mmCIF file with all atom_site columns, C-alpha atoms and ligand atoms in Angstrom:
data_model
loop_
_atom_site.group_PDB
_atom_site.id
_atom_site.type_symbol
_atom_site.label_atom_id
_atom_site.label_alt_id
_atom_site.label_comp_id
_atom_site.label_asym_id
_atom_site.label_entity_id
_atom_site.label_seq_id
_atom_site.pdbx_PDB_ins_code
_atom_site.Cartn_x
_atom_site.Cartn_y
_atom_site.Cartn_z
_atom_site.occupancy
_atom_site.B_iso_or_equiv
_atom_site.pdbx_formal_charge
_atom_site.auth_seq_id
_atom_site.auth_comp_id
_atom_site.auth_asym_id
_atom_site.auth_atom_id
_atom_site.pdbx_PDB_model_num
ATOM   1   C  CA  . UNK A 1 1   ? -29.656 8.232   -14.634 1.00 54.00 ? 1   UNK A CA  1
ATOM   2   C  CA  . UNK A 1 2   ? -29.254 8.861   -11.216 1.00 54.00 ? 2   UNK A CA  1
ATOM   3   C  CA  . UNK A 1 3   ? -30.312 12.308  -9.945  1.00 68.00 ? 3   UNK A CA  1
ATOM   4   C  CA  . UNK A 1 4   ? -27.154 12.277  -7.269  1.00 83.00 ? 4   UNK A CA  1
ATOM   5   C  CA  . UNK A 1 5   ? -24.425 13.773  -9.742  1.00 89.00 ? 5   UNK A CA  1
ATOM   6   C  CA  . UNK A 1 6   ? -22.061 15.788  -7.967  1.00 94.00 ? 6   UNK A CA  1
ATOM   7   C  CA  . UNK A 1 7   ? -20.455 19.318  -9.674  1.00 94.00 ? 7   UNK A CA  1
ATOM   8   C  CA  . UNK A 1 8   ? -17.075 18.208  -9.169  1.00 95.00 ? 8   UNK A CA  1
ATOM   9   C  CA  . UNK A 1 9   ? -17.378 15.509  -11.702 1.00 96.00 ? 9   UNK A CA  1
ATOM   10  C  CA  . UNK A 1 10  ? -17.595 15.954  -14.950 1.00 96.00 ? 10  UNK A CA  1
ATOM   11  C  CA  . UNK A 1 11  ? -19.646 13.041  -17.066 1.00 96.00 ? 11  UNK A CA  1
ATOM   12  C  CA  . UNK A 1 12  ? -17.236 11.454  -19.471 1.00 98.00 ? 12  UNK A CA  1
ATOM   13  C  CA  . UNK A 1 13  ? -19.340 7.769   -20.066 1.00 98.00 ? 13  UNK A CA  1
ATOM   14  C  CA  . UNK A 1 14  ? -22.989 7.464   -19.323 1.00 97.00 ? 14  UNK A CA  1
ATOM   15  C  CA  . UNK A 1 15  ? -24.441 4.415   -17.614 1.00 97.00 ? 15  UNK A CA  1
ATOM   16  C  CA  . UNK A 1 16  ? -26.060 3.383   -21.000 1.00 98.00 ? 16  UNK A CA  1
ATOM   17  C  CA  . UNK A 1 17  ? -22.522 3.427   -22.691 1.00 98.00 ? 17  UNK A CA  1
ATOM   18  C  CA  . UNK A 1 18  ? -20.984 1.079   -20.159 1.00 98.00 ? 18  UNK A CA  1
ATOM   19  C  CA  . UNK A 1 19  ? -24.361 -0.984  -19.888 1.00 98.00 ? 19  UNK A CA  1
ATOM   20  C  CA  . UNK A 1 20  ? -23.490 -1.474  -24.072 1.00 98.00 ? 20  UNK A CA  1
ATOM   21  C  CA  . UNK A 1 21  ? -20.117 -2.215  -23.454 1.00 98.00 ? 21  UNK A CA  1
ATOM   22  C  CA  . UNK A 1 22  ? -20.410 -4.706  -20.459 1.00 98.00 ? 22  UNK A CA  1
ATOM   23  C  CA  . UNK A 1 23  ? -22.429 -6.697  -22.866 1.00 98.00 ? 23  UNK A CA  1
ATOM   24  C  CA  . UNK A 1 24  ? -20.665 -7.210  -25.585 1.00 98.00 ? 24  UNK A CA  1
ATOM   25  C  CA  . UNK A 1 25  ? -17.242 -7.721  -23.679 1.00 98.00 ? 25  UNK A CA  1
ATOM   26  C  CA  . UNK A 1 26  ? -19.935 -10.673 -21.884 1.00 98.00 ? 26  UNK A CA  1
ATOM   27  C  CA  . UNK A 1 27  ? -20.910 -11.499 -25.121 1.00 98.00 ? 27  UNK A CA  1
ATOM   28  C  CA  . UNK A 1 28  ? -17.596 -12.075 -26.320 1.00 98.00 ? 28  UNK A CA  1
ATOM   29  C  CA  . UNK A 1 29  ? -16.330 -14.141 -22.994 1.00 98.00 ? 29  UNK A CA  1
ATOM   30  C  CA  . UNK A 1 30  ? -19.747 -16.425 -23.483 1.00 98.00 ? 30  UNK A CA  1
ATOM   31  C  CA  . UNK A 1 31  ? -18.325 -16.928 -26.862 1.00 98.00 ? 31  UNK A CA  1
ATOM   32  C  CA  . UNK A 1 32  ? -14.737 -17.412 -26.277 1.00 98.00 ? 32  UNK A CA  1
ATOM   33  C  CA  . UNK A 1 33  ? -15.194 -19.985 -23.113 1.00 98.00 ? 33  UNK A CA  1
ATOM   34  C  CA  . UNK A 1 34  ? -18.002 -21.963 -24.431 1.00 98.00 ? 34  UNK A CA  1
ATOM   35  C  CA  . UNK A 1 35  ? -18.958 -25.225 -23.189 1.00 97.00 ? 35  UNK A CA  1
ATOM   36  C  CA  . UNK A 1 36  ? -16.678 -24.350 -20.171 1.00 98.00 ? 36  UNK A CA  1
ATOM   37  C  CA  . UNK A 1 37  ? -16.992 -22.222 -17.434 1.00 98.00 ? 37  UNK A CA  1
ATOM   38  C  CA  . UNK A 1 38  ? -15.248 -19.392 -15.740 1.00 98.00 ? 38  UNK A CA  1
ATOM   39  C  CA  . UNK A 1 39  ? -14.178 -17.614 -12.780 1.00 98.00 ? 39  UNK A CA  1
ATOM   40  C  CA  . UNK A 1 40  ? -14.139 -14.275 -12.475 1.00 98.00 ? 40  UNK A CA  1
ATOM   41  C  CA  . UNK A 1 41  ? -11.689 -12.530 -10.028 1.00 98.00 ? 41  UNK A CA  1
ATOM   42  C  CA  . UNK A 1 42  ? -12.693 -9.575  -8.981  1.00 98.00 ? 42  UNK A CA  1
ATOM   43  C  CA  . UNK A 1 43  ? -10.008 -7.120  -8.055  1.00 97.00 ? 43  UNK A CA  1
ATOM   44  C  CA  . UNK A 1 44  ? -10.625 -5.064  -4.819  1.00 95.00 ? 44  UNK A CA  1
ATOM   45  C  CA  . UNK A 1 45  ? -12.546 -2.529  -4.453  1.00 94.00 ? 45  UNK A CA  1
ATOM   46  C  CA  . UNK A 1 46  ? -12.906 -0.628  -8.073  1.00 96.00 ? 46  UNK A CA  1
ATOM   47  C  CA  . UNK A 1 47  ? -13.956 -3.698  -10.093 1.00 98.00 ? 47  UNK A CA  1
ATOM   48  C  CA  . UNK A 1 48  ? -17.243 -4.652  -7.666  1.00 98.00 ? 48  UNK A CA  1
ATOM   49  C  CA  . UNK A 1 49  ? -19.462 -2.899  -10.073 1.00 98.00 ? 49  UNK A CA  1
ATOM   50  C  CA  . UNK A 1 50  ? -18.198 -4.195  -13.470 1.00 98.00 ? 50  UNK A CA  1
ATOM   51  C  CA  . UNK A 1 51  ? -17.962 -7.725  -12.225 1.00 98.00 ? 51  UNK A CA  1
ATOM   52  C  CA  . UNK A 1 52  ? -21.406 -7.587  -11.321 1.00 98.00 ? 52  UNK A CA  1
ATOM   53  C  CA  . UNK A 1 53  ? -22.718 -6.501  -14.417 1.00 98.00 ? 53  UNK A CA  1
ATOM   54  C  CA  . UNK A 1 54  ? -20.350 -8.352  -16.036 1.00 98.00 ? 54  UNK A CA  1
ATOM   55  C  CA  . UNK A 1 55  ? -21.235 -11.823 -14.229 1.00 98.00 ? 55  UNK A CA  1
ATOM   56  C  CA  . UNK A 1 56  ? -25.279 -11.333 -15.248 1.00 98.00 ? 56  UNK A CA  1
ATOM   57  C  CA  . UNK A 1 57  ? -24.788 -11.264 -18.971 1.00 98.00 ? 57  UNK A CA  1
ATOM   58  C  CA  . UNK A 1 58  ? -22.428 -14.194 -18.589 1.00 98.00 ? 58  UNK A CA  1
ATOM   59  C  CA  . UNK A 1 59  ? -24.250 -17.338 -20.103 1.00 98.00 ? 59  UNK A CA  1
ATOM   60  C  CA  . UNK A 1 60  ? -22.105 -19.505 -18.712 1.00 98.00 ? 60  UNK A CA  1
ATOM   61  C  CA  . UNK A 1 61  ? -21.360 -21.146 -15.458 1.00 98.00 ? 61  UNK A CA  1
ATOM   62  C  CA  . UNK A 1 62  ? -19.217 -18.659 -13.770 1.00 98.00 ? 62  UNK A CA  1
ATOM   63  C  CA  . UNK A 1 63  ? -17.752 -18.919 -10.034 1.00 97.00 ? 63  UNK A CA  1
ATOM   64  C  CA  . UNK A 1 64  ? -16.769 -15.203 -8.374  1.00 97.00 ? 64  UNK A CA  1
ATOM   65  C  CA  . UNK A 1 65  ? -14.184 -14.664 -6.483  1.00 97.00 ? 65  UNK A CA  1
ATOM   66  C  CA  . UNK A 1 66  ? -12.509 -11.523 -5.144  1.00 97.00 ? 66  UNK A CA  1
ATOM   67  C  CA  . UNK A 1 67  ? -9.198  -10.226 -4.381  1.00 95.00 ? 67  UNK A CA  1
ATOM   68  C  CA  . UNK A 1 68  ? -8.177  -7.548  -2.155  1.00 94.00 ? 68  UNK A CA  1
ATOM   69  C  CA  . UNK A 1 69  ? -5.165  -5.131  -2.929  1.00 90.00 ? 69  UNK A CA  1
ATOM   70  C  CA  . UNK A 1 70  ? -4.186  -1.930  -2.372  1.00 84.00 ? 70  UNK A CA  1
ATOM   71  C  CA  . UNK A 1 71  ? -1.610  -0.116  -3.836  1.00 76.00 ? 71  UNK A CA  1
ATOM   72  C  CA  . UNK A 1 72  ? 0.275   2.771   -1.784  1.00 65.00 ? 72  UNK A CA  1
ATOM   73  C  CA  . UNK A 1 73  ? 1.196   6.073   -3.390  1.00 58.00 ? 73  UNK A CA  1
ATOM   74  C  CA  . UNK A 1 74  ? -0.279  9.435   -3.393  1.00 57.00 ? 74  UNK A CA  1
ATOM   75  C  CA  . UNK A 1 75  ? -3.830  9.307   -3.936  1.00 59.00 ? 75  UNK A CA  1
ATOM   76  C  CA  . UNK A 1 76  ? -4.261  9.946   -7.859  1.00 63.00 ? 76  UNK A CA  1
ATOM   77  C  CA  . UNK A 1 77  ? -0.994  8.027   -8.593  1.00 64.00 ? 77  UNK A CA  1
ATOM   78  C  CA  . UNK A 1 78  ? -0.594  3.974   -8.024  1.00 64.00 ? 78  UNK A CA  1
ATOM   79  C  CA  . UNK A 1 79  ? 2.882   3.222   -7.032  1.00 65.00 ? 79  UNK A CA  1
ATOM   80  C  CA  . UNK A 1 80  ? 3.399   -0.020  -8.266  1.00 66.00 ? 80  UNK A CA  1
ATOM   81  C  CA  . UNK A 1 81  ? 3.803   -1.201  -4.810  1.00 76.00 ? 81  UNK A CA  1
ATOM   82  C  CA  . UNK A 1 82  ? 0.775   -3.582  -4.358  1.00 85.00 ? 82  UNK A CA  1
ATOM   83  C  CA  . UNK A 1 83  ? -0.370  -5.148  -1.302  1.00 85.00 ? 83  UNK A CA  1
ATOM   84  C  CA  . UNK A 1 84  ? -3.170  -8.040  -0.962  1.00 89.00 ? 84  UNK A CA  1
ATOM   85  C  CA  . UNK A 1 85  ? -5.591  -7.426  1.282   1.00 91.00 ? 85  UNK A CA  1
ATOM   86  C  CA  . UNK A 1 86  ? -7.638  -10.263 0.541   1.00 93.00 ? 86  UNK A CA  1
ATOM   87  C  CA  . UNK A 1 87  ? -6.540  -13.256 -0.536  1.00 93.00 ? 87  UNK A CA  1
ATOM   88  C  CA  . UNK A 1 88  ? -8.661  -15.821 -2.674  1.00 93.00 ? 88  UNK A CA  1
ATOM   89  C  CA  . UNK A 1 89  ? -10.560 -18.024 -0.119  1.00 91.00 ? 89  UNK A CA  1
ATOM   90  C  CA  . UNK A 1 90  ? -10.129 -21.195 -2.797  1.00 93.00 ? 90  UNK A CA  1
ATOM   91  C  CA  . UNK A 1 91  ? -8.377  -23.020 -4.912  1.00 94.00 ? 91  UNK A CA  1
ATOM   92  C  CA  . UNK A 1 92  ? -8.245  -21.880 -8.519  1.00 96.00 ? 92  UNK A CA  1
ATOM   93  C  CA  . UNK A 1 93  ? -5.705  -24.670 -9.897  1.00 97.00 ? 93  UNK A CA  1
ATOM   94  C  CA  . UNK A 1 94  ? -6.910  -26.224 -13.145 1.00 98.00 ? 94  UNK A CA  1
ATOM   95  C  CA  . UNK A 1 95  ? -9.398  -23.101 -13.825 1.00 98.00 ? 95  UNK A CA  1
ATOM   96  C  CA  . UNK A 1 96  ? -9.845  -20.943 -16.558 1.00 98.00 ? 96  UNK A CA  1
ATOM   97  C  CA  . UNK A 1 97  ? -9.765  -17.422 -15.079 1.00 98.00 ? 97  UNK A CA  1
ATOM   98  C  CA  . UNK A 1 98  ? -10.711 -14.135 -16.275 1.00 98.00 ? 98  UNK A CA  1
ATOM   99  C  CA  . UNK A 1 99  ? -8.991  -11.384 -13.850 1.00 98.00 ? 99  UNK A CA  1
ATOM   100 C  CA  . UNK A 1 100 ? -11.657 -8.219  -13.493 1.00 98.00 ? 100 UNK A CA  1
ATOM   101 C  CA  . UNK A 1 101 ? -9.847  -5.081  -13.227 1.00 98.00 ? 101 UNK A CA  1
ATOM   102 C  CA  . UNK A 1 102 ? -11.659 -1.789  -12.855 1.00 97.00 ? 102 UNK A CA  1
ATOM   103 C  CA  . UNK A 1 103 ? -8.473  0.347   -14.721 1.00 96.00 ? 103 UNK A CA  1
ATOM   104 C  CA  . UNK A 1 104 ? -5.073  -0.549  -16.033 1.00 95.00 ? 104 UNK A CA  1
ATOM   105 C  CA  . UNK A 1 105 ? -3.314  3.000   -15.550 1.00 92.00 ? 105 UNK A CA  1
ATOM   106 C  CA  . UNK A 1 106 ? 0.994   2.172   -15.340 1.00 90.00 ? 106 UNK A CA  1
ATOM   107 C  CA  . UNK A 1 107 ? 0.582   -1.521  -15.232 1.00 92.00 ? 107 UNK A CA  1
ATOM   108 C  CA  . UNK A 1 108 ? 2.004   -2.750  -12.314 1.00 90.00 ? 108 UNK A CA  1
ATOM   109 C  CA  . UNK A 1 109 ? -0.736  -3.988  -10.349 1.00 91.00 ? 109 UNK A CA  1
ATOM   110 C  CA  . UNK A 1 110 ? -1.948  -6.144  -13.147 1.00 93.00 ? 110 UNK A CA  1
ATOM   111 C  CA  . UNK A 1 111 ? 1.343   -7.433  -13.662 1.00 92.00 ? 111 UNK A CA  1
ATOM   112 C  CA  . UNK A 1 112 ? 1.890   -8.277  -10.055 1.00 90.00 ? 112 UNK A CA  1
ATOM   113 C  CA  . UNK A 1 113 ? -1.427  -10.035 -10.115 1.00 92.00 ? 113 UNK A CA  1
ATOM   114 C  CA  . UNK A 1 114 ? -0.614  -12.311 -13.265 1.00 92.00 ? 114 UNK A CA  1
ATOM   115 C  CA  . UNK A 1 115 ? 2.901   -13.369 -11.583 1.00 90.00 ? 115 UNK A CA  1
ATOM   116 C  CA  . UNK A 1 116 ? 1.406   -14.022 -8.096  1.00 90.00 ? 116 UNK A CA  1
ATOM   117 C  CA  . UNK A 1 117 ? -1.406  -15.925 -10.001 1.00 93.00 ? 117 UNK A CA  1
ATOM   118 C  CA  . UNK A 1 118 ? 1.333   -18.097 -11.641 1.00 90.00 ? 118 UNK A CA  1
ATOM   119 C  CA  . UNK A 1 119 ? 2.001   -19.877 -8.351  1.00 92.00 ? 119 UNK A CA  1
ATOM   120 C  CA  . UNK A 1 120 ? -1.628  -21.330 -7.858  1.00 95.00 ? 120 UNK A CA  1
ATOM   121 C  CA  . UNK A 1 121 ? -1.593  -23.120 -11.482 1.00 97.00 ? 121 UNK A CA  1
ATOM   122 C  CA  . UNK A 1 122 ? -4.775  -22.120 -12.952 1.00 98.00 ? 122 UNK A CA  1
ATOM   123 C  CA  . UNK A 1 123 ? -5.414  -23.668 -16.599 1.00 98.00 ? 123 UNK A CA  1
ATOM   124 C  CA  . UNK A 1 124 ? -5.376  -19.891 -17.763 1.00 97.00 ? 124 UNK A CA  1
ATOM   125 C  CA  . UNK A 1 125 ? -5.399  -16.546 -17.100 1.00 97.00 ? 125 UNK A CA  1
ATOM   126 C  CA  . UNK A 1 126 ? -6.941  -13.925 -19.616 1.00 98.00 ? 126 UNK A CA  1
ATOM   127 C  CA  . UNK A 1 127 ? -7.832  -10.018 -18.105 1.00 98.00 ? 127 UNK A CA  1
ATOM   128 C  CA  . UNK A 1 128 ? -10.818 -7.772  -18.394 1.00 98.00 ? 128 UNK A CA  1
ATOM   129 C  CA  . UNK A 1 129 ? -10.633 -4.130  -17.849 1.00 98.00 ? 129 UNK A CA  1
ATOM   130 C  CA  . UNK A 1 130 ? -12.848 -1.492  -18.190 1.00 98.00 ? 130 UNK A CA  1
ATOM   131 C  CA  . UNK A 1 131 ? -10.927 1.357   -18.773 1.00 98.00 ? 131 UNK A CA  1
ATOM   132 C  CA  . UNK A 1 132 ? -7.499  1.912   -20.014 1.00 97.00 ? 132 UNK A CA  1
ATOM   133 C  CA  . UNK A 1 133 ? -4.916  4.744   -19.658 1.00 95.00 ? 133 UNK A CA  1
ATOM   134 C  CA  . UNK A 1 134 ? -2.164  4.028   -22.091 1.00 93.00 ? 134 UNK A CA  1
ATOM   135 C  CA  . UNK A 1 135 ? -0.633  7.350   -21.304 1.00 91.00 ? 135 UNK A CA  1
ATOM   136 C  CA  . UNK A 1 136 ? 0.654   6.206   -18.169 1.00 85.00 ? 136 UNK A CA  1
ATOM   137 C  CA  . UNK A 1 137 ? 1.214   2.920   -19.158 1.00 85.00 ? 137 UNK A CA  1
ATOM   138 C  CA  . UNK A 1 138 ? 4.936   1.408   -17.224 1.00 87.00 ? 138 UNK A CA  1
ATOM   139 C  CA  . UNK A 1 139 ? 4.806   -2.010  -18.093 1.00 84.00 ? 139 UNK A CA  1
ATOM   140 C  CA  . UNK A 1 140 ? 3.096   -4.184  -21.917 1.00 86.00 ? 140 UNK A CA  1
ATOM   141 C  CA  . UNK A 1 141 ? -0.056  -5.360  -20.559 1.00 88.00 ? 141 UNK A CA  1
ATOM   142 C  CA  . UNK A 1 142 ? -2.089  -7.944  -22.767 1.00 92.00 ? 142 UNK A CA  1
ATOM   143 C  CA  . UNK A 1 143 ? -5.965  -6.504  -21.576 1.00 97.00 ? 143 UNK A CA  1
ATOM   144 C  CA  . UNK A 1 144 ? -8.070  -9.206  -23.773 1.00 98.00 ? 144 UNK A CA  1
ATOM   145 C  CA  . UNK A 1 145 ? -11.464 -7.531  -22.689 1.00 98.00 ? 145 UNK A CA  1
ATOM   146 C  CA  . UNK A 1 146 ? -11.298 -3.863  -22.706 1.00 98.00 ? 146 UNK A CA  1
ATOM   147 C  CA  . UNK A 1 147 ? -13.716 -1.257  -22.113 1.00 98.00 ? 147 UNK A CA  1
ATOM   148 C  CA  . UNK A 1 148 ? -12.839 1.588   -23.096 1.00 98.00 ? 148 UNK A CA  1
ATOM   149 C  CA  . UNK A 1 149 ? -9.694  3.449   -23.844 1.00 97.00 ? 149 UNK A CA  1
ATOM   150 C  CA  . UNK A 1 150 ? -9.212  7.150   -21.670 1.00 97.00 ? 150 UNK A CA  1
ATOM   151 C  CA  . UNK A 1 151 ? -7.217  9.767   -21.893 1.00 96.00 ? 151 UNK A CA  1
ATOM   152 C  CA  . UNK A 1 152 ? -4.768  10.866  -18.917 1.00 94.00 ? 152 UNK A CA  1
ATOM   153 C  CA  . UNK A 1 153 ? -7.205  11.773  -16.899 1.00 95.00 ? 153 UNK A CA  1
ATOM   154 C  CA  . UNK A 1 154 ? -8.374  10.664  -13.493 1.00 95.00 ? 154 UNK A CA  1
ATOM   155 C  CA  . UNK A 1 155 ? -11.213 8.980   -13.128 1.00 97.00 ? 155 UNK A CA  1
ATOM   156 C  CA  . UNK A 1 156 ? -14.184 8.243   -10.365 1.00 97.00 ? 156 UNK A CA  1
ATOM   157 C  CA  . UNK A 1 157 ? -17.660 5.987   -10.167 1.00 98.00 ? 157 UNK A CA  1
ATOM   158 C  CA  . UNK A 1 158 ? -19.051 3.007   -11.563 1.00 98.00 ? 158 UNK A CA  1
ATOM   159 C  CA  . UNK A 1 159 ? -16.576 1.227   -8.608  1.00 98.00 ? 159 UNK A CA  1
ATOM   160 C  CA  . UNK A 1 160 ? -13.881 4.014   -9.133  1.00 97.00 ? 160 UNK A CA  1
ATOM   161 C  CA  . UNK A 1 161 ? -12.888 6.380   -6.325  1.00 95.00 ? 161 UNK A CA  1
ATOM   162 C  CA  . UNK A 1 162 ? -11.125 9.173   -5.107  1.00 94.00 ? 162 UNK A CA  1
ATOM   163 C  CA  . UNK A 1 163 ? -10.504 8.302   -1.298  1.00 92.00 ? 163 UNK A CA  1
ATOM   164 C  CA  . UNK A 1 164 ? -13.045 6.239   -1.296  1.00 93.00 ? 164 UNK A CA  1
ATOM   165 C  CA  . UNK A 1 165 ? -16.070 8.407   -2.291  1.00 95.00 ? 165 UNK A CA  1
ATOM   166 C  CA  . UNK A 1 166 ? -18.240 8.572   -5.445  1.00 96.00 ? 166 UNK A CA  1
ATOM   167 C  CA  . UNK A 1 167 ? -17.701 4.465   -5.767  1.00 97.00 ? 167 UNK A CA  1
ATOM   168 C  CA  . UNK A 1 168 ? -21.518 4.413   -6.277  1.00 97.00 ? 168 UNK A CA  1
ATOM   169 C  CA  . UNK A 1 169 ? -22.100 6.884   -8.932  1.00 97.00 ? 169 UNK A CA  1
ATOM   170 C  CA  . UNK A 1 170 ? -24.010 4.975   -11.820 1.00 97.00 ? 170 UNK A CA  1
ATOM   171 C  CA  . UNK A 1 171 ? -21.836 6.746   -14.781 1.00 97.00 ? 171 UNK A CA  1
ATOM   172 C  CA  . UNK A 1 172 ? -18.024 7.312   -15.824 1.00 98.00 ? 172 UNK A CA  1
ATOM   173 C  CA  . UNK A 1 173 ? -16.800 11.154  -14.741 1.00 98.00 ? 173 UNK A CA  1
ATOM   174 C  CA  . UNK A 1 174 ? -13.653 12.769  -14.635 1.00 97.00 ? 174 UNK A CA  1
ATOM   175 C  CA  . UNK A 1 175 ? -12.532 14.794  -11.483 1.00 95.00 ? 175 UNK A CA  1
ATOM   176 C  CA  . UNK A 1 176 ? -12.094 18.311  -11.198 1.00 90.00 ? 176 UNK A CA  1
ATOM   177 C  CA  . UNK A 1 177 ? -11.470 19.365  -7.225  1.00 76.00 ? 177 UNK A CA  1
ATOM   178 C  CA  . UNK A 1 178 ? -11.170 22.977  -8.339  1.00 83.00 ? 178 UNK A CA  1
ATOM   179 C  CA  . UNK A 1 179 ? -15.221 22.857  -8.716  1.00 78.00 ? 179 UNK A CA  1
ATOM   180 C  CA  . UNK A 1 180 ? -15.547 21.739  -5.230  1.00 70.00 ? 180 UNK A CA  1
ATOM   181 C  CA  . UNK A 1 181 ? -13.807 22.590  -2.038  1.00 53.00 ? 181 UNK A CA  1
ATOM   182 C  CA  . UNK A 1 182 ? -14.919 19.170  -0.874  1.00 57.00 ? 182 UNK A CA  1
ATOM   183 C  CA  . UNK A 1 183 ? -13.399 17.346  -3.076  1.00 46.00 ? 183 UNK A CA  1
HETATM 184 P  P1  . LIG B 2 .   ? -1.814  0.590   -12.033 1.00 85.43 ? 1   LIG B P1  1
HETATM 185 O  O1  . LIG B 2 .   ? -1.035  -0.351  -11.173 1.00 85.43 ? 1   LIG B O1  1
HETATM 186 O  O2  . LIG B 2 .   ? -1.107  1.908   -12.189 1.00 85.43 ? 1   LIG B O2  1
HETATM 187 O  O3  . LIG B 2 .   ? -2.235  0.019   -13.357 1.00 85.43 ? 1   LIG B O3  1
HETATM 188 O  O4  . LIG B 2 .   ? -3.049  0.996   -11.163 1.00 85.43 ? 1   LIG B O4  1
HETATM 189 C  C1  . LIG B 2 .   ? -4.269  0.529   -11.259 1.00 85.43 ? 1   LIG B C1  1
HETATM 190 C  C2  . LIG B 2 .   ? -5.060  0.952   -10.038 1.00 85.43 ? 1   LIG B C2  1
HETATM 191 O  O5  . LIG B 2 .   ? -4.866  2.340   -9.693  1.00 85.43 ? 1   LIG B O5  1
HETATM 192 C  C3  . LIG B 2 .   ? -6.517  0.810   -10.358 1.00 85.43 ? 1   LIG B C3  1
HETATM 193 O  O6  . LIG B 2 .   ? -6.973  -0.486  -10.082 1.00 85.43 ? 1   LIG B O6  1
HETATM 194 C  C4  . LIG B 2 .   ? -7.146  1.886   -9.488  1.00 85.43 ? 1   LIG B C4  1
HETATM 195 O  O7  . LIG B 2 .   ? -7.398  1.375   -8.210  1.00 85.43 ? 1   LIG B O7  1
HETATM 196 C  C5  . LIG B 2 .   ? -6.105  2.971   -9.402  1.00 85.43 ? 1   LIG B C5  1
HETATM 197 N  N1  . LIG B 2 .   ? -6.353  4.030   -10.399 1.00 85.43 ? 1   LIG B N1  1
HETATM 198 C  C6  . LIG B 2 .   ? -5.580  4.344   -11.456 1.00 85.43 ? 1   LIG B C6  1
HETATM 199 N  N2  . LIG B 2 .   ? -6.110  5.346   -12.176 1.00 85.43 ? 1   LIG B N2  1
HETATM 200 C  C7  . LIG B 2 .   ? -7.262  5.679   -11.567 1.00 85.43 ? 1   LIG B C7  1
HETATM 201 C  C8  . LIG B 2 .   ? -8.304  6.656   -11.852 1.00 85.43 ? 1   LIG B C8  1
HETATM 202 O  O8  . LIG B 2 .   ? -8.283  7.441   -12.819 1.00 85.43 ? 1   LIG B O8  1
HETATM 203 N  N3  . LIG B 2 .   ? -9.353  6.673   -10.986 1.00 85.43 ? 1   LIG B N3  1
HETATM 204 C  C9  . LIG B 2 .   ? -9.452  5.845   -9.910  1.00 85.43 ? 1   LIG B C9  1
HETATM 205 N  N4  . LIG B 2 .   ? -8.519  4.909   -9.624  1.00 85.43 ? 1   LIG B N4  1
HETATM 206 C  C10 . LIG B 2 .   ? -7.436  4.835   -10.438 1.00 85.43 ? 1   LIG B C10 1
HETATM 207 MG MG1 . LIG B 2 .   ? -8.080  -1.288  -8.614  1.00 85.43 ? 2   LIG B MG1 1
#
């Protein structure tokens, strides 16, 4: 593990847990999507980190693509309101696409996603997330690769920020900005 581990975050899933789990959600989409291929959509920014890992242990032809959004609200609460900032820079009609979310915390952004989606008549549309909050959850969401379920708590690295730091932090930790002034 990384030696850059910052006091304010408290380890909740080592790198070698996710590494386990990353394979055998890849396992499972190699399986399900066989003799076909896939594109992964990345969602903006959390998901960068999964979709990487995710995309190696893919064996399968797999096309990347990212989407930019940003959803306004305080900064440990989504609002629902979601704004792309990046739109896809093809065509996805007639694909099979697997939509790479980093967490699914009230529901909305996924769901906003899947309808906006609709319009550019993909063959389907099936989501992977690594993390889950159900306590917060606003709106049914069908994940059909999940990582791992969390508790109501909020949660930073492996993509996953708080205002845009400790993205690159190789492990899973919950925030606690009463052990840091910085934070
Ligand atoms: P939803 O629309 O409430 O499902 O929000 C999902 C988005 O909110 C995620 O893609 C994250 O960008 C952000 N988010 C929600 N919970 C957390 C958290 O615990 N840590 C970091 N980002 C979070
Ligand atoms: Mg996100």
């Amino acid at each position: 593990m990384s030696a850059y581990s910052p006091p304010e975050v408290r380890p909740l899933i080592s790198s070698e847990r996710i590494a386990e789990r990353v394979s055998e959600l890849a396992a499972r989409i190699t399986r399900d999507y066989a003799g076909g291929s896939v594109v992964l959509l990345s969602v903006l920014k959390g998901s960068f980190m999964f979709a990487a890992d995710l995309a190696r242990q893919i064996a399968l032809p797999v096309r990347i693509e990212f989407l930019g959004v940003r959803s306004y609200g305080d900064d440990t609460k989504s609002s629902g309101v979601v704004q792309i900032t990046q739109d896809l820079t093809r065509p996805v009609e007639g694909l099979d696409i697997v939509i790479v979310e980093d967490i699914i915390d009230t529901g909305l952004t996924i769901s906003y996603l899947r309808e906006q989606l609709r319009s550019r008549n993909p063959a389907s549309v099936k989501v992977a997330s690594l993390l889950h909050k159900p306590a917060r959850i606003q709106r049914e969401v069908d994940i059909d690769y999940l990582g791992f379920t969390i508790d109501d708590v909020f949660v930073v690295g492996y993509g996953l920020d708080y205002a845009e730091r400790y993205r690159n932090l190789p492990f899973l930790g919950v925030l606690d900005p009463s052990l840091s002034p910085q934070a």
